[in-house]
mmCIF file of C-alpha atoms in Angstrom:
data_model
loop_
_atom_site.group_PDB
_atom_site.id
_atom_site.type_symbol
_atom_site.label_atom_id
_atom_site.label_comp_id
_atom_site.label_asym_id
_atom_site.label_seq_id
_atom_site.Cartn_x
_atom_site.Cartn_y
_atom_site.Cartn_z
ATOM 1 C CA MET A 263 0.000 0.000 0.000
ATOM 2 C CA SER A 264 1.740 3.080 -1.179
ATOM 3 C CA THR A 265 0.173 5.272 1.472
ATOM 4 C CA ALA A 266 1.303 3.137 4.389
ATOM 5 C CA SER A 267 3.906 5.113 6.189
ATOM 6 C CA HIS A 268 3.678 3.661 9.695
ATOM 7 C CA VAL A 269 4.343 7.064 11.068
ATOM 8 C CA SER A 270 3.249 7.159 14.602
ATOM 9 C CA HIS A 271 0.277 9.437 14.824
ATOM 10 C CA ARG A 272 1.774 11.061 17.840
ATOM 11 C CA PRO A 273 5.451 10.267 17.479
ATOM 12 C CA ALA A 274 7.252 9.892 20.734
ATOM 13 C CA ALA A 275 10.933 9.551 21.319
ATOM 14 C CA GLY A 276 12.078 6.298 19.790
ATOM 15 C CA SER A 277 9.064 6.037 17.502
ATOM 16 C CA ARG A 278 11.036 3.858 15.098
ATOM 17 C CA ASP A 279 11.370 1.305 17.873
ATOM 18 C CA VAL A 280 7.686 1.614 18.559
ATOM 19 C CA THR A 281 6.925 0.883 14.915
ATOM 20 C CA LEU A 282 9.214 -2.142 14.861
ATOM 21 C CA LEU A 283 7.620 -3.500 18.001
ATOM 22 C CA GLU A 284 4.188 -2.948 16.509
ATOM 23 C CA LEU A 285 5.276 -4.832 13.413
ATOM 24 C CA LEU A 286 6.742 -7.683 15.429
ATOM 25 C CA ASP A 287 3.662 -7.917 17.572
ATOM 26 C CA ARG A 288 1.406 -8.055 14.508
ATOM 27 C CA LEU A 289 3.440 -10.484 12.440
ATOM 28 C CA VAL A 290 4.172 -13.125 15.033
ATOM 29 C CA ASP A 291 0.919 -13.071 16.955
ATOM 30 C CA ASN A 292 -1.659 -12.359 14.257
ATOM 31 C CA GLY A 293 -2.453 -13.238 10.702
ATOM 32 C CA VAL A 294 -3.897 -16.320 9.121
ATOM 33 C CA VAL A 295 -2.641 -19.551 10.653
ATOM 34 C CA LEU A 296 -2.302 -22.230 8.020
ATOM 35 C CA HIS A 297 -2.061 -25.929 8.570
ATOM 36 C CA GLY A 298 1.648 -25.755 8.138
ATOM 37 C CA ASP A 299 4.834 -25.563 10.045
ATOM 38 C CA ILE A 300 5.638 -22.383 11.837
ATOM 39 C CA THR A 301 9.361 -21.826 11.557
ATOM 40 C CA LEU A 302 9.368 -19.831 14.750
ATOM 41 C CA ALA A 303 9.540 -22.105 17.727
ATOM 42 C CA VAL A 304 7.154 -21.282 20.514
ATOM 43 C CA ALA A 305 10.118 -20.675 22.764
ATOM 44 C CA ASP A 306 11.330 -17.972 20.379
ATOM 45 C CA ILE A 307 7.974 -16.272 20.498
ATOM 46 C CA ASP A 308 8.036 -16.283 24.264
ATOM 47 C CA LEU A 309 11.450 -14.676 24.166
ATOM 48 C CA ILE A 310 10.172 -11.998 21.830
ATOM 49 C CA TYR A 311 7.370 -11.202 24.197
ATOM 50 C CA VAL A 312 9.643 -11.042 27.156
ATOM 51 C CA GLY A 313 11.701 -8.507 25.205
ATOM 52 C CA LEU A 314 8.661 -6.615 24.009
ATOM 53 C CA ARG A 315 7.248 -6.318 27.458
ATOM 54 C CA ALA A 316 10.568 -5.327 28.909
ATOM 55 C CA ILE A 317 10.848 -2.461 26.479
ATOM 56 C CA ILE A 318 7.302 -1.262 26.727
ATOM 57 C CA SER A 319 7.319 -1.382 30.474
ATOM 58 C CA SER A 320 10.859 -0.165 30.882
ATOM 59 C CA VAL A 321 9.731 3.075 32.479
ATOM 60 C CA SER A 322 7.567 1.242 34.903
ATOM 61 C CA SER A 323 8.915 0.679 38.348
ATOM 62 C CA LEU A 324 6.403 -2.034 39.036
ATOM 63 C CA GLU A 325 7.302 -5.612 38.515
ATOM 64 C CA GLU A 326 5.275 -7.348 35.916
ATOM 65 C CA ARG A 327 2.380 -9.368 37.280
ATOM 66 C CA ARG A 328 0.830 -11.873 34.978
ATOM 67 C CA MET B 52 10.868 -31.571 -5.836
ATOM 68 C CA THR B 53 11.905 -31.064 -2.245
ATOM 69 C CA GLY B 54 11.701 -27.795 -0.406
ATOM 70 C CA VAL B 55 9.104 -25.640 1.296
ATOM 71 C CA LEU B 56 6.813 -22.800 0.382
ATOM 72 C CA TYR B 57 6.956 -19.657 2.511
ATOM 73 C CA VAL B 58 3.520 -18.012 2.475
ATOM 74 C CA TYR B 59 3.224 -14.220 2.820
ATOM 75 C CA ALA B 60 -0.458 -13.550 2.380
ATOM 76 C CA LEU B 61 -3.780 -14.700 1.027
ATOM 77 C CA ALA B 62 -5.473 -12.295 -1.344
ATOM 78 C CA GLU B 63 -8.652 -12.107 -3.311
ATOM 79 C CA THR B 64 -7.922 -13.469 -6.760
ATOM 80 C CA SER B 65 -7.251 -10.534 -9.035
ATOM 81 C CA GLU B 66 -6.292 -9.726 -12.593
ATOM 82 C CA ALA B 67 -3.612 -7.454 -11.218
ATOM 83 C CA ALA B 68 -0.032 -8.642 -11.569
ATOM 84 C CA LEU B 69 1.955 -9.649 -8.507
ATOM 85 C CA PRO B 70 4.040 -6.817 -7.059
ATOM 86 C CA ALA B 71 7.456 -6.484 -8.693
ATOM 87 C CA ARG B 72 9.213 -7.578 -5.537
ATOM 88 C CA ARG B 73 11.365 -10.439 -4.425
ATOM 89 C CA GLY B 74 10.543 -12.714 -1.555
ATOM 90 C CA HIS B 75 12.880 -13.794 1.231
ATOM 91 C CA ARG B 76 16.477 -14.388 0.186
ATOM 92 C CA GLY B 77 15.790 -13.040 -3.307
ATOM 93 C CA ALA B 78 13.362 -15.808 -4.245
ATOM 94 C CA PRO B 79 10.718 -14.845 -6.829
ATOM 95 C CA LEU B 80 7.142 -14.379 -5.701
ATOM 96 C CA ARG B 81 4.713 -17.019 -6.905
ATOM 97 C CA HIS B 82 0.995 -17.417 -6.616
ATOM 98 C CA LEU B 83 -1.611 -20.115 -6.684
ATOM 99 C CA SER B 84 -5.374 -19.576 -6.766
ATOM 100 C CA ARG B 85 -8.394 -21.685 -5.855
ATOM 101 C CA ASP B 86 -12.002 -20.669 -5.368
ATOM 102 C CA GLY B 87 -11.334 -16.934 -5.534
ATOM 103 C CA VAL B 88 -8.459 -16.938 -3.065
ATOM 104 C CA THR B 89 -4.828 -16.526 -4.077
ATOM 105 C CA ALA B 90 -1.881 -17.580 -1.930
ATOM 106 C CA VAL B 91 1.316 -15.585 -2.471
ATOM 107 C CA PHE B 92 4.495 -17.455 -1.620
ATOM 108 C CA SER B 93 8.108 -18.122 -2.483
ATOM 109 C CA ARG B 94 9.882 -21.438 -2.849
ATOM 110 C CA HIS B 95 12.931 -22.362 -0.792
ATOM 111 C CA ARG B 96 15.055 -25.440 -0.350
ATOM 112 C CA ARG B 97 14.701 -24.801 3.332
ATOM 113 C CA ILE B 98 13.992 -21.666 5.275
ATOM 114 C CA GLU B 99 14.103 -20.763 8.942
ATOM 115 C CA LEU B 100 13.861 -17.086 9.530
ATOM 116 C CA PRO B 101 14.645 -15.435 12.819
ATOM 117 C CA PRO B 102 12.215 -12.629 13.608
ATOM 118 C CA GLU B 103 14.701 -9.965 12.581
ATOM 119 C CA GLU B 104 13.832 -6.544 11.277
ATOM 120 C CA ARG B 105 14.742 -7.175 7.635
ATOM 121 C CA TYR B 106 12.722 -10.389 7.412
ATOM 122 C CA LEU B 107 9.752 -8.865 9.188
ATOM 123 C CA TRP B 108 9.746 -5.888 6.827
ATOM 124 C CA ARG B 109 10.134 -8.132 3.788
ATOM 125 C CA HIS B 110 7.022 -10.028 4.813
ATOM 126 C CA GLU B 111 5.198 -6.803 5.607
ATOM 127 C CA THR B 112 6.078 -4.849 2.471
ATOM 128 C CA ILE B 113 5.008 -7.704 0.212
ATOM 129 C CA THR B 114 1.680 -7.813 2.037
ATOM 130 C CA GLU B 115 1.296 -4.043 1.741
ATOM 131 C CA ALA B 116 2.165 -4.069 -1.950
ATOM 132 C CA LEU B 117 -0.544 -6.676 -2.564
ATOM 133 C CA MET B 118 -2.970 -4.600 -0.563
ATOM 134 C CA ALA B 119 -2.558 -1.672 -2.948
ATOM 135 C CA ASP B 120 -5.005 -3.216 -5.393
ATOM 136 C CA ARG B 121 -6.744 -6.144 -3.725
ATOM 137 C CA ALA B 122 -8.100 -7.333 -0.407
ATOM 138 C CA VAL B 123 -5.449 -9.163 1.606
ATOM 139 C CA LEU B 124 -5.235 -11.432 4.626
ATOM 140 C CA PRO B 125 -1.726 -11.358 6.074
ATOM 141 C CA VAL B 126 -0.369 -14.767 7.014
ATOM 142 C CA ARG B 127 1.524 -15.185 10.261
ATOM 143 C CA PHE B 128 5.259 -14.605 9.979
ATOM 144 C CA GLY B 129 7.268 -17.776 9.547
ATOM 145 C CA THR B 130 4.491 -19.862 7.996
ATOM 146 C CA THR B 131 5.554 -22.541 5.543
ATOM 147 C CA VAL B 132 3.738 -25.369 3.832
ATOM 148 C CA ALA B 133 5.233 -28.475 2.279
ATOM 149 C CA ASP B 134 4.244 -27.976 -1.339
ATOM 150 C CA GLU B 135 1.629 -26.755 -3.820
ATOM 151 C CA ALA B 136 -0.616 -29.714 -3.099
ATOM 152 C CA ALA B 137 -0.787 -28.698 0.566
ATOM 153 C CA LEU B 138 -1.618 -25.140 -0.466
ATOM 154 C CA VAL B 139 -4.402 -26.309 -2.764
ATOM 155 C CA THR B 140 -5.882 -28.462 -0.013
ATOM 156 C CA MET B 141 -5.747 -25.571 2.435
ATOM 157 C CA LEU B 142 -7.325 -23.118 -0.009
ATOM 158 C CA THR B 143 -10.127 -25.421 -1.072
ATOM 159 C CA THR B 144 -11.061 -26.657 2.400
ATOM 160 C CA ARG B 145 -11.068 -23.188 3.949
ATOM 161 C CA ALA B 146 -12.276 -21.169 0.947
ATOM 162 C CA GLU B 147 -15.470 -20.005 2.590
ATOM 163 C CA GLU B 148 -13.702 -18.797 5.738
ATOM 164 C CA PHE B 149 -11.115 -16.910 3.700
ATOM 165 C CA ARG B 150 -13.680 -15.315 1.399
ATOM 166 C CA GLU B 151 -15.686 -14.085 4.381
ATOM 167 C CA LEU B 152 -12.617 -12.587 6.007
ATOM 168 C CA LEU B 153 -11.563 -10.983 2.720
ATOM 169 C CA ALA B 154 -15.003 -9.421 2.400
ATOM 170 C CA LEU B 155 -14.658 -8.019 5.919
ATOM 171 C CA VAL B 156 -11.285 -6.372 5.304
ATOM 172 C CA ARG B 157 -11.841 -5.209 1.712
ATOM 173 C CA GLY B 158 -11.164 -1.481 1.401
ATOM 174 C CA ARG B 159 -10.220 -1.285 5.064
ATOM 175 C CA VAL B 160 -7.028 -0.908 7.027
ATOM 176 C CA GLU B 161 -5.921 -1.586 10.571
ATOM 177 C CA ILE B 162 -4.899 1.132 13.003
ATOM 178 C CA GLY B 163 -2.991 0.150 16.111
ATOM 179 C CA VAL B 164 -3.558 2.034 19.325
ATOM 180 C CA ARG B 165 -1.576 1.577 22.478
ATOM 181 C CA ALA B 166 -2.587 3.343 25.632
ATOM 182 C CA LEU B 167 0.126 3.785 28.221
ATOM 183 C CA TRP B 168 -0.406 4.926 31.740
ATOM 184 C CA THR B 169 1.595 5.155 34.909
ATOM 185 C CA PRO B 170 -0.323 3.178 37.481
ATOM 186 C CA ASP B 171 -0.534 4.570 40.970
ATOM 187 C CA GLU B 172 1.775 2.925 43.414
ATOM 188 C CA PRO B 173 -0.403 0.863 45.716
ATOM 189 C CA GLN B 174 -0.693 2.726 48.998
ATOM 190 C CA THR B 175 1.230 0.780 51.599
ATOM 191 C CA ALA B 176 4.189 1.819 53.649
ATOM 192 C CA ASP B 177 2.870 5.066 55.026
ATOM 193 C CA ALA B 178 -0.470 3.769 56.156
ATOM 194 C CA GLU B 179 0.430 0.254 57.125
ATOM 195 C CA PRO B 180 2.971 -1.276 59.410
ATOM 196 C CA ALA B 181 6.121 -2.353 57.639
ATOM 197 C CA GLY B 182 5.757 -5.756 56.074
ATOM 198 C CA SER B 183 2.063 -5.553 55.455
ATOM 199 C CA GLY B 184 2.175 -7.610 52.307
ATOM 200 C CA ARG B 185 -1.547 -8.111 52.355
ATOM 201 C CA ALA B 186 -2.256 -4.389 52.179
ATOM 202 C CA TYR B 187 0.202 -4.019 49.326
ATOM 203 C CA LEU B 188 -1.416 -6.808 47.342
ATOM 204 C CA LEU B 189 -4.899 -5.462 47.934
ATOM 205 C CA GLY B 190 -3.689 -2.084 46.740
ATOM 206 C CA ALA B 191 -2.139 -3.640 43.651
ATOM 207 C CA VAL B 192 -5.343 -5.492 42.845
ATOM 208 C CA SER B 193 -7.356 -2.307 43.142
ATOM 209 C CA VAL B 194 -4.929 -0.463 40.841
ATOM 210 C CA ARG B 195 -5.271 -3.267 38.333
ATOM 211 C CA HIS B 196 -9.047 -3.166 38.470
ATOM 212 C CA ALA B 197 -9.039 0.567 37.914
ATOM 213 C CA GLY B 198 -6.719 0.064 34.942
ATOM 214 C CA ALA B 199 -8.844 -2.660 33.382
ATOM 215 C CA HIS B 200 -11.922 -0.485 33.713
ATOM 216 C CA LEU B 201 -10.189 2.481 32.109
ATOM 217 C CA ALA B 202 -8.886 0.264 29.293
ATOM 218 C CA GLU B 203 -12.389 -0.984 28.519
ATOM 219 C CA THR B 204 -13.696 2.580 28.490
ATOM 220 C CA LEU B 205 -11.002 3.665 26.033
ATOM 221 C CA HIS B 206 -11.530 0.599 23.875
ATOM 222 C CA ALA B 207 -15.283 1.113 23.705
ATOM 223 C CA ALA B 208 -14.816 4.723 22.612
ATOM 224 C CA LEU B 209 -12.338 3.712 19.894
ATOM 225 C CA ALA B 210 -14.336 0.684 18.741
ATOM 226 C CA GLU B 211 -17.325 2.937 18.182
ATOM 227 C CA GLN B 212 -15.328 4.621 15.416
ATOM 228 C CA ALA B 213 -14.355 1.359 13.704
ATOM 229 C CA VAL B 214 -15.973 -1.513 11.831
ATOM 230 C CA GLY B 215 -13.960 -4.078 13.766
ATOM 231 C CA ALA B 216 -11.994 -4.028 16.986
ATOM 232 C CA ARG B 217 -9.623 -6.256 18.954
ATOM 233 C CA ARG B 218 -7.954 -5.555 22.213
ATOM 234 C CA ARG B 219 -5.683 -6.858 24.925
ATOM 235 C CA VAL B 220 -5.769 -5.235 28.317
ATOM 236 C CA LEU B 221 -2.845 -4.706 30.677
ATOM 237 C CA VAL B 222 -0.317 -6.828 28.808
ATOM 238 C CA THR B 223 2.152 -5.114 31.090
ATOM 239 C CA PRO B 224 1.437 -2.865 34.069
ATOM 240 C CA ARG B 225 2.124 0.219 31.945
ATOM 241 C CA LEU B 226 0.508 -1.009 28.745
ATOM 242 C CA LEU B 227 -3.085 -0.379 29.617
ATOM 243 C CA LEU B 228 -4.610 -1.134 26.236
ATOM 244 C CA SER B 229 -3.253 -2.718 23.095
ATOM 245 C CA GLY B 230 -5.969 -2.303 20.510
ATOM 246 C CA ALA B 231 -6.419 -2.873 16.774
ATOM 247 C CA TYR B 232 -9.177 -1.118 14.873
ATOM 248 C CA LEU B 233 -10.411 -1.863 11.383
ATOM 249 C CA VAL B 234 -11.376 1.322 9.569
ATOM 250 C CA GLU B 235 -12.288 2.330 6.039
ATOM 251 C CA ARG B 236 -9.222 3.277 4.052
ATOM 252 C CA ASP B 237 -10.526 6.798 3.559
ATOM 253 C CA GLY B 238 -11.651 7.048 7.165
ATOM 254 C CA VAL B 239 -8.198 6.886 8.734
ATOM 255 C CA ASP B 240 -7.943 10.611 9.401
ATOM 256 C CA ARG B 241 -11.357 10.636 10.989
ATOM 257 C CA PHE B 242 -10.411 7.734 13.252
ATOM 258 C CA LEU B 243 -7.153 9.402 14.280
ATOM 259 C CA ALA B 244 -9.007 12.619 15.082
ATOM 260 C CA ALA B 245 -11.444 10.629 17.197
ATOM 261 C CA ALA B 246 -8.541 8.868 18.939
ATOM 262 C CA ASP B 247 -7.066 12.283 19.682
ATOM 263 C CA GLU B 248 -10.331 13.299 21.313
ATOM 264 C CA VAL B 249 -10.348 10.144 23.395
ATOM 265 C CA GLY B 250 -6.762 10.851 24.438
ATOM 266 C CA ARG B 251 -7.581 14.410 25.412
ATOM 267 C CA ALA B 252 -10.548 13.272 27.455
ATOM 268 C CA HIS B 253 -8.238 11.007 29.480
ATOM 269 C CA GLY B 254 -5.251 13.114 30.422
ATOM 270 C CA ASP B 255 -3.709 10.351 32.509
ATOM 271 C CA VAL B 256 -3.090 8.077 29.521
ATOM 272 C CA GLU B 257 -0.848 8.476 26.520
ATOM 273 C CA LEU B 258 -2.260 7.161 23.261
ATOM 274 C CA VAL B 259 0.079 6.119 20.470
ATOM 275 C CA CYS B 260 -1.483 5.277 17.108
ATOM 276 C CA THR B 261 0.337 3.435 14.326
ATOM 277 C CA GLY B 262 -0.646 2.479 10.822
ATOM 278 C CA PRO B 263 -2.336 2.112 8.513
ATOM 279 C CA TRP B 264 -1.443 -1.571 8.597
ATOM 280 C CA PRO B 265 -2.719 -4.520 6.617
ATOM 281 C CA PRO B 266 -5.471 -6.190 8.657
ATOM 282 C CA HIS B 267 -3.155 -8.469 10.643
ATOM 283 C CA SER B 268 -5.437 -8.569 13.650
ATOM 284 C CA PHE B 269 -8.520 -9.376 11.591
ATOM 285 C CA ALA B 270 -7.108 -12.168 9.460
ATOM 286 C CA ALA B 271 -7.860 -15.025 11.817
ATOM 287 C CA GLY B 272 -11.566 -15.397 12.337
ATOM 288 C CA THR B 273 -11.546 -14.900 16.074
ATOM 289 C CA PRO B 274 -14.841 -13.658 17.440
ATOM 290 C CA GLU B 275 -15.515 -9.959 17.589
ATOM 291 C CA GLU B 276 -14.612 -8.425 20.904
ATOM 292 C CA ARG B 277 -16.777 -5.412 20.732
#
């Protein structure tokens, strides 16, 4: 889509990182699931999420509660 | 012939040519259609892609290029199938599901909204004797409840402006709402303006919108969460 710019509507500091995280979040956790092999191991996905959460909550002083 | 097919997206079958782009590792894009649905893929002897930026963007830009002139369902990153026969089976057995989803997303795009807040520290030390873990936990639970309530309020206001909506609440303590909203392609500005209003009405949260994206969050027929 030529108009897709992925510019954060309200760009914050590090908005490029925000966009990459958004992309990662969409691509690995959404989309059509086919009856095929997923090359990403589940363990990898968990690692991604640990990283994603760490970054998004990095300002937070609270420990994550799940 | 041995190897695997890496699948980028499913699209409505169209007269339009495939985008002039290469797939992963320079492989040419190929397509296969059944019952009005076209799978776009590339062939590889073997492929295992780490979720690195360049591979993610490759997958994404191919999906976006397809979306320029046809309805598209993004396929999850890293998806491979054994061969064309497997693709044909998948397309024919799930044709109805895919056509319905394609009809839902046609002419529409996804906007991502994340709402961040700084939760109140649970009130503890001042009011309670040192070591009152119970009071701390009760405070934390009450903060979480307040957050979940606020997230649902925000989501409802945003979903009202969209034709489809998905959300996750409090993925982390700071990430109050992680929402995806399906809006008409020419209604993006209106949605963003509405999101701005919602943000202004709730000064204690910071809304970050991204997109327009292909309809990643609306490509798997999970039930509406509106």
